[in-house]
Coordinates of C-alpha atoms in Angstrom, one line a residue:
M25 CA 9.2 44.4 -186.9
K26 CA 10.9 47.9 -187.0
R27 CA 7.6 49.6 -186.0
F28 CA 7.2 47.2 -183.1
L29 CA 10.8 47.8 -181.9
L30 CA 10.3 51.5 -182.0
T31 CA 7.1 51.2 -180.0
V32 CA 8.9 49.0 -177.4
L33 CA 11.8 51.4 -177.0
T34 CA 9.5 54.4 -176.7
A35 CA 7.5 52.6 -174.0
L36 CA 10.6 51.6 -172.0
T37 CA 11.9 55.2 -172.2
G38 CA 8.6 56.5 -170.8
I39 CA 8.7 53.9 -168.0
L40 CA 12.3 54.9 -167.0
L41 CA 11.3 58.6 -167.0
V42 CA 8.4 57.9 -164.6
L43 CA 10.7 55.9 -162.3
A44 CA 13.6 58.4 -162.5
D45 CA 13.2 59.4 -158.9
A46 CA 13.6 55.7 -157.7
R47 CA 17.0 54.3 -156.9
A48 CA 18.4 52.2 -159.7
D49 CA 19.5 48.9 -158.5
Y50 CA 21.2 47.0 -161.3
S51 CA 21.6 47.1 -165.1
A52 CA 23.4 44.6 -167.3
I53 CA 24.0 43.4 -170.8
Y54 CA 24.2 39.7 -171.7
G55 CA 25.8 38.3 -174.9
T56 CA 25.0 34.7 -175.7
Y57 CA 25.9 32.2 -178.4
I58 CA 23.5 29.2 -178.8
D59 CA 24.8 26.1 -180.6
Y60 CA 22.7 23.1 -181.8
N61 CA 24.2 19.7 -182.4
G62 CA 21.6 17.9 -184.5
G63 CA 18.1 18.8 -185.5
S64 CA 16.9 21.7 -187.8
K65 CA 19.0 24.5 -186.3
I66 CA 22.7 25.4 -186.5
G67 CA 22.8 28.2 -183.9
G68 CA 23.3 32.0 -183.5
P69 CA 23.7 34.9 -181.2
S70 CA 21.4 36.6 -178.7
I71 CA 21.8 39.9 -176.9
T72 CA 19.8 41.0 -173.8
G73 CA 19.6 44.3 -172.0
Y74 CA 18.3 44.2 -168.4
Y75 CA 17.4 47.0 -166.0
S76 CA 16.0 46.8 -162.4
T77 CA 15.1 49.6 -160.1
G78 CA 13.3 49.9 -156.8
N79 CA 13.7 49.6 -153.0
L80 CA 13.2 47.0 -150.3
T81 CA 9.5 46.8 -150.8
K82 CA 8.9 47.5 -154.5
S83 CA 11.0 46.7 -157.6
Y84 CA 10.6 47.0 -161.3
S85 CA 12.6 44.9 -163.8
F86 CA 12.7 45.1 -167.6
G87 CA 14.4 43.0 -170.3
L88 CA 14.8 43.4 -174.0
S89 CA 16.3 40.5 -176.1
F90 CA 17.3 40.1 -179.8
T91 CA 18.0 36.6 -181.1
S92 CA 18.9 35.3 -184.5
I93 CA 19.1 31.5 -185.1
E94 CA 20.3 30.0 -188.4
Y95 CA 18.6 26.9 -189.8
S96 CA 20.4 24.1 -191.4
D97 CA 20.5 23.8 -195.2
N98 CA 18.4 20.6 -195.3
Y99 CA 15.7 21.9 -193.0
T100 CA 12.2 20.8 -193.8
S101 CA 9.1 20.6 -191.6
T102 CA 7.2 17.4 -191.0
L103 CA 3.9 16.6 -192.6
A104 CA 2.1 17.3 -189.2
F105 CA 3.4 20.8 -189.2
K106 CA 2.6 21.4 -192.9
R107 CA -0.9 20.0 -192.4
Y108 CA -1.8 22.6 -189.8
G109 CA -0.3 25.5 -191.7
I110 CA 2.5 26.4 -189.4
S111 CA 5.5 25.2 -191.4
N112 CA 8.7 27.2 -191.2
V113 CA 10.0 26.0 -194.6
G114 CA 11.8 28.7 -196.4
I115 CA 13.0 30.4 -193.3
R116 CA 16.8 30.5 -193.3
F117 CA 17.2 32.6 -190.1
L118 CA 14.8 32.8 -187.2
N119 CA 14.8 36.3 -185.8
Q120 CA 13.1 37.0 -182.5
I121 CA 12.5 39.9 -180.1
D122 CA 11.5 39.3 -176.4
V123 CA 10.2 42.0 -174.1
T124 CA 9.7 41.4 -170.4
A125 CA 8.5 43.5 -167.5
V126 CA 8.1 42.3 -163.9
Y127 CA 6.8 44.1 -160.8
S128 CA 7.5 42.7 -157.3
V129 CA 6.3 43.7 -153.8
T130 CA 7.7 42.5 -150.5
N131 CA 6.2 42.8 -147.1
E132 CA 3.3 45.0 -148.4
L133 CA 0.4 42.6 -149.4
L134 CA 1.5 40.2 -146.6
K135 CA 4.3 40.2 -144.1
N136 CA 7.3 38.0 -145.1
H137 CA 5.9 37.5 -148.5
T138 CA 7.1 38.5 -152.0
F139 CA 4.7 38.6 -154.9
S140 CA 5.9 39.1 -158.5
F141 CA 3.7 39.9 -161.5
G142 CA 5.1 39.8 -165.0
V143 CA 4.4 39.8 -168.7
H144 CA 6.5 38.6 -171.6
Y145 CA 5.9 39.3 -175.3
I146 CA 7.4 37.5 -178.2
A147 CA 7.7 38.8 -181.8
T148 CA 9.3 36.0 -184.0
D149 CA 9.6 34.5 -187.4
D150 CA 8.4 31.2 -185.9
N151 CA 4.9 30.9 -187.3
L152 CA 3.7 28.8 -184.3
T153 CA 4.6 31.3 -181.5
N154 CA 4.7 34.7 -183.1
N155 CA 2.9 37.3 -181.0
G156 CA 3.1 35.1 -178.0
L157 CA 2.0 36.5 -174.7
I158 CA 3.1 35.1 -171.3
F159 CA 1.6 36.1 -168.0
Y160 CA 3.8 35.3 -165.0
F161 CA 3.1 35.2 -161.2
D162 CA 5.2 34.0 -158.2
G163 CA 4.2 34.1 -154.6
T164 CA 6.9 33.3 -152.0
Y165 CA 6.9 33.1 -148.2
F166 CA 10.3 33.7 -146.6
K167 CA 12.1 33.6 -143.3
P168 CA 14.9 36.3 -143.7
Y169 CA 18.3 34.8 -144.2
N170 CA 16.9 31.3 -143.4
W171 CA 14.5 29.6 -145.9
N172 CA 11.7 30.4 -148.4
A173 CA 9.0 28.5 -150.2
G174 CA 6.5 29.5 -152.9
I175 CA 4.7 28.7 -156.1
E176 CA 5.2 30.0 -159.5
T177 CA 2.7 30.0 -162.3
A178 CA 2.9 31.0 -166.0
F179 CA 0.2 31.1 -168.7
S180 CA 1.5 31.2 -172.3
Y181 CA -0.9 32.2 -175.1
Y182 CA 0.2 31.8 -178.7
P183 CA -2.8 33.0 -180.8
E184 CA -1.4 32.4 -184.3
S185 CA -1.8 29.1 -186.2
L186 CA -2.8 26.6 -183.6
N187 CA -4.2 29.0 -180.9
L188 CA -1.8 27.2 -178.4
H189 CA -2.3 27.5 -174.6
V190 CA 0.3 26.4 -172.1
L191 CA 0.0 26.4 -168.3
Q192 CA 3.0 26.0 -166.0
V193 CA 2.9 25.5 -162.2
A194 CA 6.2 25.3 -160.3
P195 CA 6.4 25.0 -156.5
H196 CA 9.9 25.8 -155.1
L197 CA 11.8 25.6 -151.9
G198 CA 15.1 27.2 -150.9
K199 CA 17.4 27.2 -147.8
Y200 CA 20.4 29.4 -146.8
F201 CA 23.5 27.9 -145.1
Y202 CA 26.5 29.8 -143.6
A203 CA 30.1 28.7 -143.1
S204 CA 32.8 31.2 -142.1
E205 CA 32.6 34.1 -144.5
S206 CA 30.7 32.1 -147.1
T207 CA 27.0 31.8 -147.9
F208 CA 25.3 28.9 -149.6
Y209 CA 21.8 28.9 -151.0
A210 CA 20.4 25.5 -152.0
G211 CA 17.0 24.5 -153.3
T212 CA 14.7 22.6 -155.5
K213 CA 11.9 23.3 -158.0
L214 CA 9.2 21.1 -159.5
Y215 CA 7.6 21.8 -162.9
Y216 CA 4.2 20.8 -164.1
I217 CA 3.3 21.9 -167.6
T218 CA 0.1 21.2 -169.5
L219 CA -1.1 22.4 -172.9
N220 CA -3.8 22.0 -175.5
K221 CA -3.1 21.0 -179.1
S222 CA -0.6 18.3 -178.1
D223 CA -1.7 15.9 -180.9
E224 CA -1.1 18.7 -183.5
L225 CA 2.4 19.2 -182.2
G226 CA 3.3 15.5 -182.4
L227 CA 3.4 15.0 -178.6
S228 CA 2.3 11.7 -177.0
G229 CA 0.6 13.5 -174.1
S230 CA -0.4 16.9 -172.8
N231 CA 1.1 16.8 -169.2
F232 CA 4.8 17.1 -168.5
L233 CA 6.7 16.8 -165.2
S234 CA 10.3 17.6 -164.3
A235 CA 12.5 18.4 -161.2
E236 CA 15.4 20.8 -160.7
V237 CA 18.0 21.2 -158.0
F238 CA 20.4 24.1 -157.6
L239 CA 23.2 25.4 -155.4
H240 CA 24.6 29.0 -155.2
Y241 CA 27.7 30.2 -153.4
Y242 CA 28.6 33.7 -152.3
K243 CA 31.8 35.0 -150.7
G244 CA 32.9 38.6 -150.9
K245 CA 32.9 39.8 -154.5
F246 CA 32.7 36.3 -155.9
D247 CA 29.6 34.2 -156.6
A248 CA 29.0 30.9 -158.4
G249 CA 26.2 28.4 -159.0
I250 CA 25.2 25.2 -160.5
S251 CA 21.7 23.8 -161.4
A252 CA 20.5 20.6 -163.0
W253 CA 17.1 19.2 -164.0
K254 CA 15.6 16.1 -165.5
G255 CA 12.2 15.1 -166.8
E256 CA 10.1 16.6 -169.6
Q257 CA 9.5 20.3 -170.5
V258 CA 7.7 22.0 -173.4
F259 CA 7.3 25.7 -173.9
A260 CA 8.8 26.3 -170.4
V261 CA 9.0 29.7 -168.7
K262 CA 12.2 30.2 -166.5
N263 CA 14.3 32.8 -164.8
G264 CA 11.4 34.7 -163.3
G265 CA 9.6 35.0 -166.5
F266 CA 12.5 36.5 -168.5
V267 CA 13.3 33.3 -170.4
V268 CA 10.7 31.5 -172.5
Y269 CA 11.4 28.3 -174.5
N270 CA 8.9 29.0 -177.3
L271 CA 10.1 26.7 -180.1
A272 CA 8.7 23.2 -180.9
E273 CA 11.1 21.3 -178.7
K274 CA 10.5 18.7 -176.0
Y275 CA 13.3 19.1 -173.4
K276 CA 14.5 16.1 -171.4
Q277 CA 17.4 17.3 -169.2
G278 CA 19.9 20.1 -168.6
I279 CA 22.7 21.5 -166.5
S280 CA 24.0 25.0 -166.0
V281 CA 27.1 26.4 -164.4
E282 CA 27.7 30.1 -163.7
A283 CA 30.2 32.4 -162.0
G284 CA 30.6 36.1 -161.4
Y285 CA 33.0 38.6 -159.8
Y286 CA 32.5 42.3 -158.8
F287 CA 35.4 44.5 -159.8
A288 CA 36.0 48.3 -159.8
K289 CA 33.6 48.5 -156.9
N290 CA 30.2 48.2 -158.7
Y291 CA 30.9 46.3 -161.9
R292 CA 30.2 42.6 -162.2
L293 CA 31.6 40.3 -164.9
G294 CA 29.8 37.0 -165.3
A295 CA 29.8 33.8 -167.4
T296 CA 27.3 31.0 -167.8
I297 CA 27.4 27.8 -169.8
S298 CA 24.3 25.6 -170.2
L299 CA 23.7 22.3 -171.9
N300 CA 20.2 20.9 -172.6
K301 CA 19.0 17.9 -174.5
F302 CA 15.7 17.9 -176.3
D303 CA 13.7 16.2 -179.1
D304 CA 13.1 18.4 -182.1
L305 CA 9.4 18.0 -182.8
E306 CA 9.7 19.0 -186.4
T307 CA 12.5 16.6 -187.4
G308 CA 12.2 13.9 -184.7
N309 CA 16.0 14.2 -183.9
D310 CA 17.7 14.2 -180.6
V311 CA 19.5 17.5 -180.1
T312 CA 22.1 18.9 -177.7
Q313 CA 21.9 22.6 -177.2
T314 CA 24.8 24.5 -175.7
A315 CA 24.5 28.2 -174.7
V316 CA 27.5 30.3 -173.6
T317 CA 26.8 33.7 -172.0
I318 CA 29.1 36.6 -171.0
S319 CA 27.5 39.4 -169.0
L320 CA 28.6 42.8 -167.8
G321 CA 26.5 44.5 -165.0
Y322 CA 26.6 47.6 -162.9
K323 CA 25.2 47.9 -159.4
W324 CA 24.0 51.4 -158.6

């Protein structure tokens, strides 16, 4: 783990040096505490560093996250997980590193189109998803300051234990509205997720559908947003490839509320609270997950 971390930090340093002549857009640090009510996990902290640089036609974004989740004292894996050699019994804490890089181009390959290409790597104590690799793509057509529509895809490959493959396809639609000095951005997103090895994971099927709606508000230095979704999701990829739900959990619904404010000209203080409900595939319990995030960003 230490050798891997050193390699990642060295690679990121090299990338930043190469891009040193580009204008830096935004950097931020996110501190999160995740709490679980029910199931095999108690909760724990996560910290994420984010950096984005570029211009109106090309941008580069990078993320590095460290997460540590404590298991409950009575945690045991089910027979299905033990049978296939991916039991996490004996793990008291789940420690995980996530590394993400995304490259986006706008009005270059096609006019009024943005294309994003990303990769996400996971090094974790979770035996099922360690060394997970996720490839992300999004293609979006937009009418400036009016509306946009596109499709997002993600392929997740978890080579250890089960050789698990997950494909996610998510079409999305967004629309801007204006009122006085305020801007509203509303939209919807549909998720289709399919995977192999569903029987080994204790899932009744291999295809999962869900729908999400969202609304964001901007006025001056203040911004806020709310999103909600319902359906079924497993091993979902979200937030433009920066967030991957890689644990053995079948999510059923969730809601998220966020707000931010720019102060001292270029600094942004933000807060987000998210609640999700899921079935813990290893224990069979219904679980409520609550995540609270505080962020501090700087706009260059």
